[in-house]
GROMACS .gro file of C-alpha atoms in nm:
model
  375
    1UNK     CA    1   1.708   1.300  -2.832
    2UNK     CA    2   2.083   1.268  -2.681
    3UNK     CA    3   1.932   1.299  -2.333
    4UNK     CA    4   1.617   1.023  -2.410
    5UNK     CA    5   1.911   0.772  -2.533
    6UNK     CA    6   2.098   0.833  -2.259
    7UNK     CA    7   1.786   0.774  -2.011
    8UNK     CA    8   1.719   0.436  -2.220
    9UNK     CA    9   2.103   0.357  -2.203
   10UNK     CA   10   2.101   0.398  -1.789
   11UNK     CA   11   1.751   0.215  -1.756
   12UNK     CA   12   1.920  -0.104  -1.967
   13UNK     CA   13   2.237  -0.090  -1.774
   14UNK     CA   14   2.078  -0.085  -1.413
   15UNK     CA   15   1.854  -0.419  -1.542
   16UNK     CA   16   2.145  -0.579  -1.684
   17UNK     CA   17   2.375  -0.492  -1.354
   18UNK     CA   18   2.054  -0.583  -1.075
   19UNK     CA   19   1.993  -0.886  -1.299
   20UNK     CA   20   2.418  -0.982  -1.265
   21UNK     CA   21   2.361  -0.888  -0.860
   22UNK     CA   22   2.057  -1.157  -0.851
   23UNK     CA   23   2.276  -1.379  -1.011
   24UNK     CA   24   2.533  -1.374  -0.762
   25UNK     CA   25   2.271  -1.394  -0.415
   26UNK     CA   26   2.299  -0.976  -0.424
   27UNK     CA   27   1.971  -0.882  -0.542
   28UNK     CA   28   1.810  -0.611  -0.285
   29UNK     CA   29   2.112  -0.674  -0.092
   30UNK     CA   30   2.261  -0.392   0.087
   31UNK     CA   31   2.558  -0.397  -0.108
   32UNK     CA   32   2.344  -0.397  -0.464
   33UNK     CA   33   2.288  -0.049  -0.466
   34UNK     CA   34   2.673   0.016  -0.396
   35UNK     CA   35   2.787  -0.196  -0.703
   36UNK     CA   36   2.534  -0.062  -0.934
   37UNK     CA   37   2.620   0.266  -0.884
   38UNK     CA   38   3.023   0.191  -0.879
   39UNK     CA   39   2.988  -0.002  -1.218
   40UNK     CA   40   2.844   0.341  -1.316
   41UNK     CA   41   3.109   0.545  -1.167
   42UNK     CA   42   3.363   0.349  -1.319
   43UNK     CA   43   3.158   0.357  -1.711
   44UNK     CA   44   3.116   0.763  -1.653
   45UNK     CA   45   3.468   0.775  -1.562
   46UNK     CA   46   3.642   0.603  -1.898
   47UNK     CA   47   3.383   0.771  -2.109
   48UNK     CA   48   3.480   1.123  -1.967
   49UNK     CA   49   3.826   1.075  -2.044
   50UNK     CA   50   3.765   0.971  -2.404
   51UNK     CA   51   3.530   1.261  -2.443
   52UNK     CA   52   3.868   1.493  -2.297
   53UNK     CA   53   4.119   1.305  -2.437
   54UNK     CA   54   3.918   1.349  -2.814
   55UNK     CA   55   3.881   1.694  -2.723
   56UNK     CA   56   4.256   1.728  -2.705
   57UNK     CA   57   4.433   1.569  -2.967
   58UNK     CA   58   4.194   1.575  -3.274
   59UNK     CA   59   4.361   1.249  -3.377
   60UNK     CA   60   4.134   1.049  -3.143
   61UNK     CA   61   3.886   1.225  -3.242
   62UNK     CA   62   3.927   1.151  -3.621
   63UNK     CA   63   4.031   0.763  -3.537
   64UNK     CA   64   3.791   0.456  -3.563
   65UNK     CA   65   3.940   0.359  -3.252
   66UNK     CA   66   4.048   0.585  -3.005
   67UNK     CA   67   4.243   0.360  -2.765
   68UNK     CA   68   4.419   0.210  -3.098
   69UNK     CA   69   4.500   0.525  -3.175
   70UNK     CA   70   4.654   0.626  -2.826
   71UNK     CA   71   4.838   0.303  -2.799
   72UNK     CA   72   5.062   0.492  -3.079
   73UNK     CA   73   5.195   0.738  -2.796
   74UNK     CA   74   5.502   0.774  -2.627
   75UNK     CA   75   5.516   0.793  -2.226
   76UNK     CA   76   5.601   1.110  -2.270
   77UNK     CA   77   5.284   1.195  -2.483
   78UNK     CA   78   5.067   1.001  -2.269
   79UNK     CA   79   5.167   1.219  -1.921
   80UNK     CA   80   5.168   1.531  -2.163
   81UNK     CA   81   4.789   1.456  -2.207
   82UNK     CA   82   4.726   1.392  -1.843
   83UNK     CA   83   4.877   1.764  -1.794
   84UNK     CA   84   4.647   1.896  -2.052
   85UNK     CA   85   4.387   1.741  -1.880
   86UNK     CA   86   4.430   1.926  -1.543
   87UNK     CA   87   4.211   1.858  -1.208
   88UNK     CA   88   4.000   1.570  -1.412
   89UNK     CA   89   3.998   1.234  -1.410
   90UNK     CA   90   4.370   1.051  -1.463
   91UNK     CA   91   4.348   0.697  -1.614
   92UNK     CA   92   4.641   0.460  -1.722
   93UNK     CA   93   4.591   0.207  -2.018
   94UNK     CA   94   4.580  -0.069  -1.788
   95UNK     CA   95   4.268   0.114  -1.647
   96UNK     CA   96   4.038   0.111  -1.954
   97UNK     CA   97   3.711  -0.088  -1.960
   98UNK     CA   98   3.792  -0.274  -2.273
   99UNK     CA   99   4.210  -0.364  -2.115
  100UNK     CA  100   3.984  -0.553  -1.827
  101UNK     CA  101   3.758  -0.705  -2.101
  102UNK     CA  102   4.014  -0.875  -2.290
  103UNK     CA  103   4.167  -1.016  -1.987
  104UNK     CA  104   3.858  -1.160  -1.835
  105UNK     CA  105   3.983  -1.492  -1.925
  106UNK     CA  106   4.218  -1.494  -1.682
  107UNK     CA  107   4.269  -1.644  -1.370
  108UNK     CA  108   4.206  -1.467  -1.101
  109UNK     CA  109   4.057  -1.195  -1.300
  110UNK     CA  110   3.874  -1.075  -0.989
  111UNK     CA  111   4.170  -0.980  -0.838
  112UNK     CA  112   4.270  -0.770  -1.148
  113UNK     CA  113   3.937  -0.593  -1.164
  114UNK     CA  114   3.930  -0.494  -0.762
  115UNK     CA  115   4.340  -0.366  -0.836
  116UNK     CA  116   4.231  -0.181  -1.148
  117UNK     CA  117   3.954  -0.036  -0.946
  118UNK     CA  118   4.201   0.055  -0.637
  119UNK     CA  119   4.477   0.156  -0.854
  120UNK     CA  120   4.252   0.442  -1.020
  121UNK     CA  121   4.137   0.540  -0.666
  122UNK     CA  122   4.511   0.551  -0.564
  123UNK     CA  123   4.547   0.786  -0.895
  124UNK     CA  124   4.332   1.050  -0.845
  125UNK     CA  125   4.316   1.037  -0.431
  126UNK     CA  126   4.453   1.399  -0.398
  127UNK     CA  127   4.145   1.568  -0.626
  128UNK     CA  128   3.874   1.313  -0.593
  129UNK     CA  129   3.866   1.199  -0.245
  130UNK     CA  130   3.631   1.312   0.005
  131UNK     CA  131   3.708   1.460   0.357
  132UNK     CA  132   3.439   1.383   0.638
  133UNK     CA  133   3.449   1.544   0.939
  134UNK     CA  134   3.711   1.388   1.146
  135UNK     CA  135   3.943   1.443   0.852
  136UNK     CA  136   3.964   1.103   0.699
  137UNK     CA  137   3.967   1.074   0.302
  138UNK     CA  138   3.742   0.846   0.117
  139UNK     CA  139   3.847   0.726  -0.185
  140UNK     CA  140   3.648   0.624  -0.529
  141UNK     CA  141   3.616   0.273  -0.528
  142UNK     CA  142   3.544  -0.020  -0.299
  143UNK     CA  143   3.669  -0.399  -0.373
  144UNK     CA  144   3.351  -0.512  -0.546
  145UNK     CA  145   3.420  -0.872  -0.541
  146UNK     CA  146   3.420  -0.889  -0.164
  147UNK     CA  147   3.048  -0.851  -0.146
  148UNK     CA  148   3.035  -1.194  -0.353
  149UNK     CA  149   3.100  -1.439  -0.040
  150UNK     CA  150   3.164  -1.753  -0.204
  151UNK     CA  151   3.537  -1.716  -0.317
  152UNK     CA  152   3.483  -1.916  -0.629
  153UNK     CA  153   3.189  -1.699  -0.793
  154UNK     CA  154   3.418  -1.399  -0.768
  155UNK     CA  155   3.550  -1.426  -1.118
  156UNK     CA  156   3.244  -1.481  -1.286
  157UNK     CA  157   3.120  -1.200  -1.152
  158UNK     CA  158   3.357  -0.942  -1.207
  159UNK     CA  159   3.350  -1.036  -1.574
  160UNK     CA  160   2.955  -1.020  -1.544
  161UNK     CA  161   2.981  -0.667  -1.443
  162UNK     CA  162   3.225  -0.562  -1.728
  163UNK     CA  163   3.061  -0.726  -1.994
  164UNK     CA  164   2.775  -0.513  -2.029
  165UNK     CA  165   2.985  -0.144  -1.982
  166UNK     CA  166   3.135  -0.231  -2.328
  167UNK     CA  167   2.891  -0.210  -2.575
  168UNK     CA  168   2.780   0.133  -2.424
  169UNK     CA  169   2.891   0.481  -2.454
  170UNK     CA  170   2.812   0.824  -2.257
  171UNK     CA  171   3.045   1.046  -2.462
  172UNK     CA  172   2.788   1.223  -2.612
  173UNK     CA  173   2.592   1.346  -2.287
  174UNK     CA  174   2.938   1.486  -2.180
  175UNK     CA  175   2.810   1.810  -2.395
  176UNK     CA  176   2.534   1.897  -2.222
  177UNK     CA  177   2.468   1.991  -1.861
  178UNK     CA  178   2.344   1.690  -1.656
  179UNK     CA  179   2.254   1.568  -1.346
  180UNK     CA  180   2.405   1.199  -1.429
  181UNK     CA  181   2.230   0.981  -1.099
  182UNK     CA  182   1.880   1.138  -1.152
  183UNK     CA  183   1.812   0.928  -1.374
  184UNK     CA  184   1.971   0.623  -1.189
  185UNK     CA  185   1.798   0.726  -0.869
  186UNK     CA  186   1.454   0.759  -0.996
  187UNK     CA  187   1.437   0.404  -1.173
  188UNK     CA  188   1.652   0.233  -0.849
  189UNK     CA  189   1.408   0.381  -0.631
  190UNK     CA  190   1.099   0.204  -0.728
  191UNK     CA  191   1.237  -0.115  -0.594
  192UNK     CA  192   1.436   0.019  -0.292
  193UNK     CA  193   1.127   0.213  -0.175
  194UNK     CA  194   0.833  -0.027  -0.274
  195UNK     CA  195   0.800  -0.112   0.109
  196UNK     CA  196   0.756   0.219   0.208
  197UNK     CA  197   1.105   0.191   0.436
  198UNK     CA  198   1.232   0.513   0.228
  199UNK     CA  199   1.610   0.386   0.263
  200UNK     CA  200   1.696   0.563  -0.051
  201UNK     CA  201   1.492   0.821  -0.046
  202UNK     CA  202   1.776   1.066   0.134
  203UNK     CA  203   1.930   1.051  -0.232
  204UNK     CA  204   1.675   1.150  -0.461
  205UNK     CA  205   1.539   1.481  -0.522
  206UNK     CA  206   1.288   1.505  -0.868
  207UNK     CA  207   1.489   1.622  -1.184
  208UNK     CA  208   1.186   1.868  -1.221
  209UNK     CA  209   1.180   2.003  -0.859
  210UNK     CA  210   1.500   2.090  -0.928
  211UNK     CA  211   1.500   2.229  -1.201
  212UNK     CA  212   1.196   2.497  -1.065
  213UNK     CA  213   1.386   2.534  -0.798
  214UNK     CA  214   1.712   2.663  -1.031
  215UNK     CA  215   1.491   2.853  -1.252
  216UNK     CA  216   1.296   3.079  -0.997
  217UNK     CA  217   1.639   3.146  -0.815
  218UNK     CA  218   1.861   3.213  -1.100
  219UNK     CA  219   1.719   3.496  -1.247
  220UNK     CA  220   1.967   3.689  -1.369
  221UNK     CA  221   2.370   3.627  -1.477
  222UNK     CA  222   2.580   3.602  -1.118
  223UNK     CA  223   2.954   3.561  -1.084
  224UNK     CA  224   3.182   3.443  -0.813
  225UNK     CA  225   2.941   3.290  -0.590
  226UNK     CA  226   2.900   3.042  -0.328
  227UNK     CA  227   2.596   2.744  -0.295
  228UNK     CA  228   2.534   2.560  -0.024
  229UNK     CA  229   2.327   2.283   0.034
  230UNK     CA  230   2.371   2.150   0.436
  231UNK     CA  231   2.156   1.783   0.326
  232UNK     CA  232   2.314   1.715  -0.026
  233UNK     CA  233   2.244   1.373  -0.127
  234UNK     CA  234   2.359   1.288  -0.463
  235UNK     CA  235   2.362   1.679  -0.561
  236UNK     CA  236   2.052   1.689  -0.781
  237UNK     CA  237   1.967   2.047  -0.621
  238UNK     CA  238   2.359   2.158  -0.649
  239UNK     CA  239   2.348   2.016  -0.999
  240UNK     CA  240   2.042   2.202  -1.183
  241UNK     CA  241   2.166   2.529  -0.929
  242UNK     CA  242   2.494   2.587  -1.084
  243UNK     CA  243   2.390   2.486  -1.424
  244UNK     CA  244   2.176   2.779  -1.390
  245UNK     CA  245   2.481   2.987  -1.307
  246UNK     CA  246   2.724   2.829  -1.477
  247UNK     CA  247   2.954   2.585  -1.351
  248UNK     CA  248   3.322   2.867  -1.404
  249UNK     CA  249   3.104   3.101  -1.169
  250UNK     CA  250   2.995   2.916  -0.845
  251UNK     CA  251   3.181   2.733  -0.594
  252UNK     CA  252   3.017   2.463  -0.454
  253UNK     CA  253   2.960   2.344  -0.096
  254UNK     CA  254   2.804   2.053   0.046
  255UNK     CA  255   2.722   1.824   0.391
  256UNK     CA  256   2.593   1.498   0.429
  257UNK     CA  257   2.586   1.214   0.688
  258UNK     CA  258   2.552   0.935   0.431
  259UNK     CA  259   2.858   0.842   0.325
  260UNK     CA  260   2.746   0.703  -0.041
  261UNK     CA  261   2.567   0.994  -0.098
  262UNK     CA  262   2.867   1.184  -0.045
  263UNK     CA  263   3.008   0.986  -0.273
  264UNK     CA  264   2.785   1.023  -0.540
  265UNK     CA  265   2.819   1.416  -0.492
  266UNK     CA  266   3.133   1.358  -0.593
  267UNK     CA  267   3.122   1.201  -0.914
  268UNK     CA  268   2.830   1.434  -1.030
  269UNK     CA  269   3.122   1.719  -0.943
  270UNK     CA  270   3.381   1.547  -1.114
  271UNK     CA  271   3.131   1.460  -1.490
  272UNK     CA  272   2.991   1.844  -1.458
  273UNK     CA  273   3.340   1.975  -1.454
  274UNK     CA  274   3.306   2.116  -1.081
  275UNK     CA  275   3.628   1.912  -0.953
  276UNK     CA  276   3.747   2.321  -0.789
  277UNK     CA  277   3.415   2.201  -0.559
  278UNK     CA  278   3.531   1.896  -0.443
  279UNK     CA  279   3.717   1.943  -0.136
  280UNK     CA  280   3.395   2.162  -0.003
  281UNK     CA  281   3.235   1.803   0.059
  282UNK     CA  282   3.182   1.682   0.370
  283UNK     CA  283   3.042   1.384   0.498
  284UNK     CA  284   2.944   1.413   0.862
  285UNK     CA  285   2.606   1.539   1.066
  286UNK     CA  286   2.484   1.865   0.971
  287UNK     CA  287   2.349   1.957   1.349
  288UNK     CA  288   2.601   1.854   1.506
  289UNK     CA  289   2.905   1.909   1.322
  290UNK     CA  290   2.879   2.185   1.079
  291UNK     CA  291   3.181   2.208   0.898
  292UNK     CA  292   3.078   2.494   0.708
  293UNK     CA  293   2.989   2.699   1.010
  294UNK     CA  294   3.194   3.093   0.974
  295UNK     CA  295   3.077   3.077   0.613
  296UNK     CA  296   2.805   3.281   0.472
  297UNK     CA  297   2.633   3.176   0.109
  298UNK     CA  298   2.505   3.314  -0.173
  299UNK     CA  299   2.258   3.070  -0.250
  300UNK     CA  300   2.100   2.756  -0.018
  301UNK     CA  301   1.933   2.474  -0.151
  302UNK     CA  302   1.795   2.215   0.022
  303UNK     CA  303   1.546   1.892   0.076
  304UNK     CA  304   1.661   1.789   0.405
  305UNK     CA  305   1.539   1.499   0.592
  306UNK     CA  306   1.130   1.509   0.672
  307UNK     CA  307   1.178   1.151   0.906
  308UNK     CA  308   1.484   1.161   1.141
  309UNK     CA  309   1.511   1.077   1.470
  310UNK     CA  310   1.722   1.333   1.685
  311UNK     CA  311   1.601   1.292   2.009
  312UNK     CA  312   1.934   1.150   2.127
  313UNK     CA  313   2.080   1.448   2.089
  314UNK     CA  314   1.837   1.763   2.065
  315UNK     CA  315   1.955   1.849   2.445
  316UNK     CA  316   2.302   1.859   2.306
  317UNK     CA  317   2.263   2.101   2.056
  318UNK     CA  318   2.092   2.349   2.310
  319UNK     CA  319   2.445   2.514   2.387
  320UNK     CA  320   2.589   2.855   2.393
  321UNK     CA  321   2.744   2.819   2.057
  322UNK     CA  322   2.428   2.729   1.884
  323UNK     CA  323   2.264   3.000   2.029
  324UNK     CA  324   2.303   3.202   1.699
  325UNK     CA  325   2.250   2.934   1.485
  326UNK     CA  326   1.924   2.810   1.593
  327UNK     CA  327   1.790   3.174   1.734
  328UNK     CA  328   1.384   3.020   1.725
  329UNK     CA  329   1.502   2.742   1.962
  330UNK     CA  330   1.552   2.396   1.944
  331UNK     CA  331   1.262   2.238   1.864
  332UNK     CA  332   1.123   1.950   2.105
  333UNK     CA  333   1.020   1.562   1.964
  334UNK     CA  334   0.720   1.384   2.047
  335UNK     CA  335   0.757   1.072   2.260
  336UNK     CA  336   0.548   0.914   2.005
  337UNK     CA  337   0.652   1.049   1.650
  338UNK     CA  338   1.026   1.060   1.728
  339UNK     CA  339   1.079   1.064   1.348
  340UNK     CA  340   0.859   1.302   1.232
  341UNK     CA  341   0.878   1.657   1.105
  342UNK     CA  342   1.108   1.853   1.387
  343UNK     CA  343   1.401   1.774   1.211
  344UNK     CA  344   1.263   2.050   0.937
  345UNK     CA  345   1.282   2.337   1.214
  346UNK     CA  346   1.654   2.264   1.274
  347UNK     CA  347   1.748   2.219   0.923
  348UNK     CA  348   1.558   2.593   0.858
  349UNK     CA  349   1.702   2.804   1.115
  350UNK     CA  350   2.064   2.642   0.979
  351UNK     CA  351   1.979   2.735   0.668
  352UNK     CA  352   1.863   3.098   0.735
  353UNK     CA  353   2.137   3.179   0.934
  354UNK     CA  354   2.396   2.998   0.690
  355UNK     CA  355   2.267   3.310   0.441
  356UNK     CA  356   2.430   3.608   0.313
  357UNK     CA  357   2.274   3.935   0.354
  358UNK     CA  358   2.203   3.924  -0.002
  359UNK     CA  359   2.125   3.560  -0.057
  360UNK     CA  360   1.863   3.344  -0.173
  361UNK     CA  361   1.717   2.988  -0.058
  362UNK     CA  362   1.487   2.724  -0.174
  363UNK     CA  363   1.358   2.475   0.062
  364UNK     CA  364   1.149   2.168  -0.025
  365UNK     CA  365   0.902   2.028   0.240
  366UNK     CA  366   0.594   1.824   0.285
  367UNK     CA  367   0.304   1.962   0.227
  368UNK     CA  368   0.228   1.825   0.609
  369UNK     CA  369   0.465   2.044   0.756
  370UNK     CA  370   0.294   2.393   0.622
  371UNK     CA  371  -0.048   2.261   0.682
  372UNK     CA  372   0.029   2.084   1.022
  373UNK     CA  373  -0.242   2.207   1.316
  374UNK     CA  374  -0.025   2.119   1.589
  375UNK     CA  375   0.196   2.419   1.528
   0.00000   0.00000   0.00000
């Protein structure tokens, strides 16, 4: 029941948020997916640290009013609950959803909610960022106003994005074990797909493949290991795997090219209490650039790419040092399917040799590439 509120909950917020973008000359705009999902980031993050902060000091847990009640502290109270809270998610006052609703009145109140945005980014830079492969750190939050190009709608719309993440709470998924953009993904991706253009579909793996895909892996009760996935989207796989293992006995690591799926990654890591994972992201090309390269994993899962163009630079990964790596040869693409199913070789051989001795992997692909007659 918690989890079919919580789908109903998501499903409402995305219409109210894509109907706010439309509004505002955003909707199917590049940047609507971006401030959908950051309005969500943002909602997951203040309702995480009231679940925490409740789970702490049974006084907010007992209040009416939680923030009321916390208002009561001293500074010195307030950073002793930030220590209790370790690697998770630091917020100020000034940072809750319901400070920036009370203020929306204000001039410039645009300005405030882009700050409040930056200034929680700022906070937690040195656990939540992520690295990509050249070493640069991405924070949590862009400056959503920005995308709004007329200077004077920028107010309105800030407070038409808060308005709607008040009267809504998550606390009560926060005790079970989710995959928190599945749901997102799969009722986004009926729009951003209906052209067949796939833009999104890098992101989204089925809750339920996933899930089969945990369950036939994880058969038994493991400890210490490591899980990999080298095409990691928003995590869906990485979720469901180490729920399966539990989340105190896997370390997680993960590579991406897309930059807001890396992002993403994160956030699912920092709700599902894997923030020890999060400086094993990387954002940068798999092929190419494997940043995980000496390691060797316990478990692989995977649903890598099935249309990508590589042909720019297949010759370049036929070197010495991928010699190992890709021992069946890098696979040649057609003139006239550039985009088709090659990638899959690359991404299997990476995969297989990426394996411990001992491990296991799971590896979803079109039924077109078993069946294929052309070899």
């Amino acid at each position: 029941m918690i989890e079919q509120n919580f789908i109903q909950q998501t499903k409402n917020l995305i219409d109210a948020l894509k109907t706010t973008c439309a509004q505002y000359g955003l909707g199917n705009d590049g940047n609507e997916f971006k401030i959908i999902t950051q309005a969500f980031l943002y909602k997951f993050l203040n309702d995480k640290f009231a679940h925490q902060a409740k789970s702490i000091d049974p006084r907010l847990a007992k209040a009416d009013n939680w923030e009321t009640e916390i208002q009561k502290y001293s500074q010195n109270e307030y950073e002793m609950l930030l220590l209790k809270m370790g690697a998770s998610i630091k917020l100020k006052p000034e940072h809750y959803i319901s400070y920036l609703f009370n203020r929306q009145g204000e001039d410039d109140f645009h300005k405030l909610f882009d700050d409040t945005l930056r200034d929680i980014a700022d906070l937690n830079n040195s656990i939540f960022s992520v690295k990509t492969e050249g070493g640069a750190r991405i924070q949590l939050f862009d400056e959503l106003s920005q995308f709004v190009h007329d200077t004077a709608q920028r107010d309105a719309f800030c407070r038409a994005i808060i308005n709607p993440l008040v009267n809504i709470s998550f606390e009560s998924i926060y005790e079970q074990k989710y995959d928190f953009f599945s749901t997102i993904f799969e009722y986004m991706i009926k729009d951003y797909n209906k052209d067949g253009g796939g833009k999104y579909a890098e992101y989204y793996t089925p809750h339920a493949v996933a899930k089969v895909m945990a369950a036939v892996m994880v058969d038994k009760d493991f400890r210490n290991v490591t899980v990999y996935d080298p095409s990691a989207g928003s995590g869906t796989l990485l979720m469901n795997i180490a729920h399966a293992i539990g989340e105190d006995k896997c370390t997680i690591y993960s590579h991406d090219i897309s930059q807001k799926s890396s992002n993403l990654l994160r956030l699912n890591l920092i709700l599902n209490d894997l923030n020890h994972s999060i400086s094993n992201i990387i954002q940068g090309d798999t092929m190419m650039r494997p940043a995980h390269r000496e390691k060797r994993f316990d478990f692989i899962v995977s649903n890598p790419p099935f249309k990508l163009d590589f042909s720019e630079y297949r010759d370049d990964l036929d070197s010495k040092i991928n010699h190992d790596r890709f021992f069946a040869g890098i696979p040649k693409v057609s003139p006239k399917s550039k985009d088709k199913m090659a990638i899959y070789l690359l991404f299997i051989q990476h995969i297989m040799h990426s394996l411990s001795d001992t491990g296991r992997a799971a590896i979803v692909v079109p039924t077109g590439f078993i069946t294929a007659q052309a070899g």
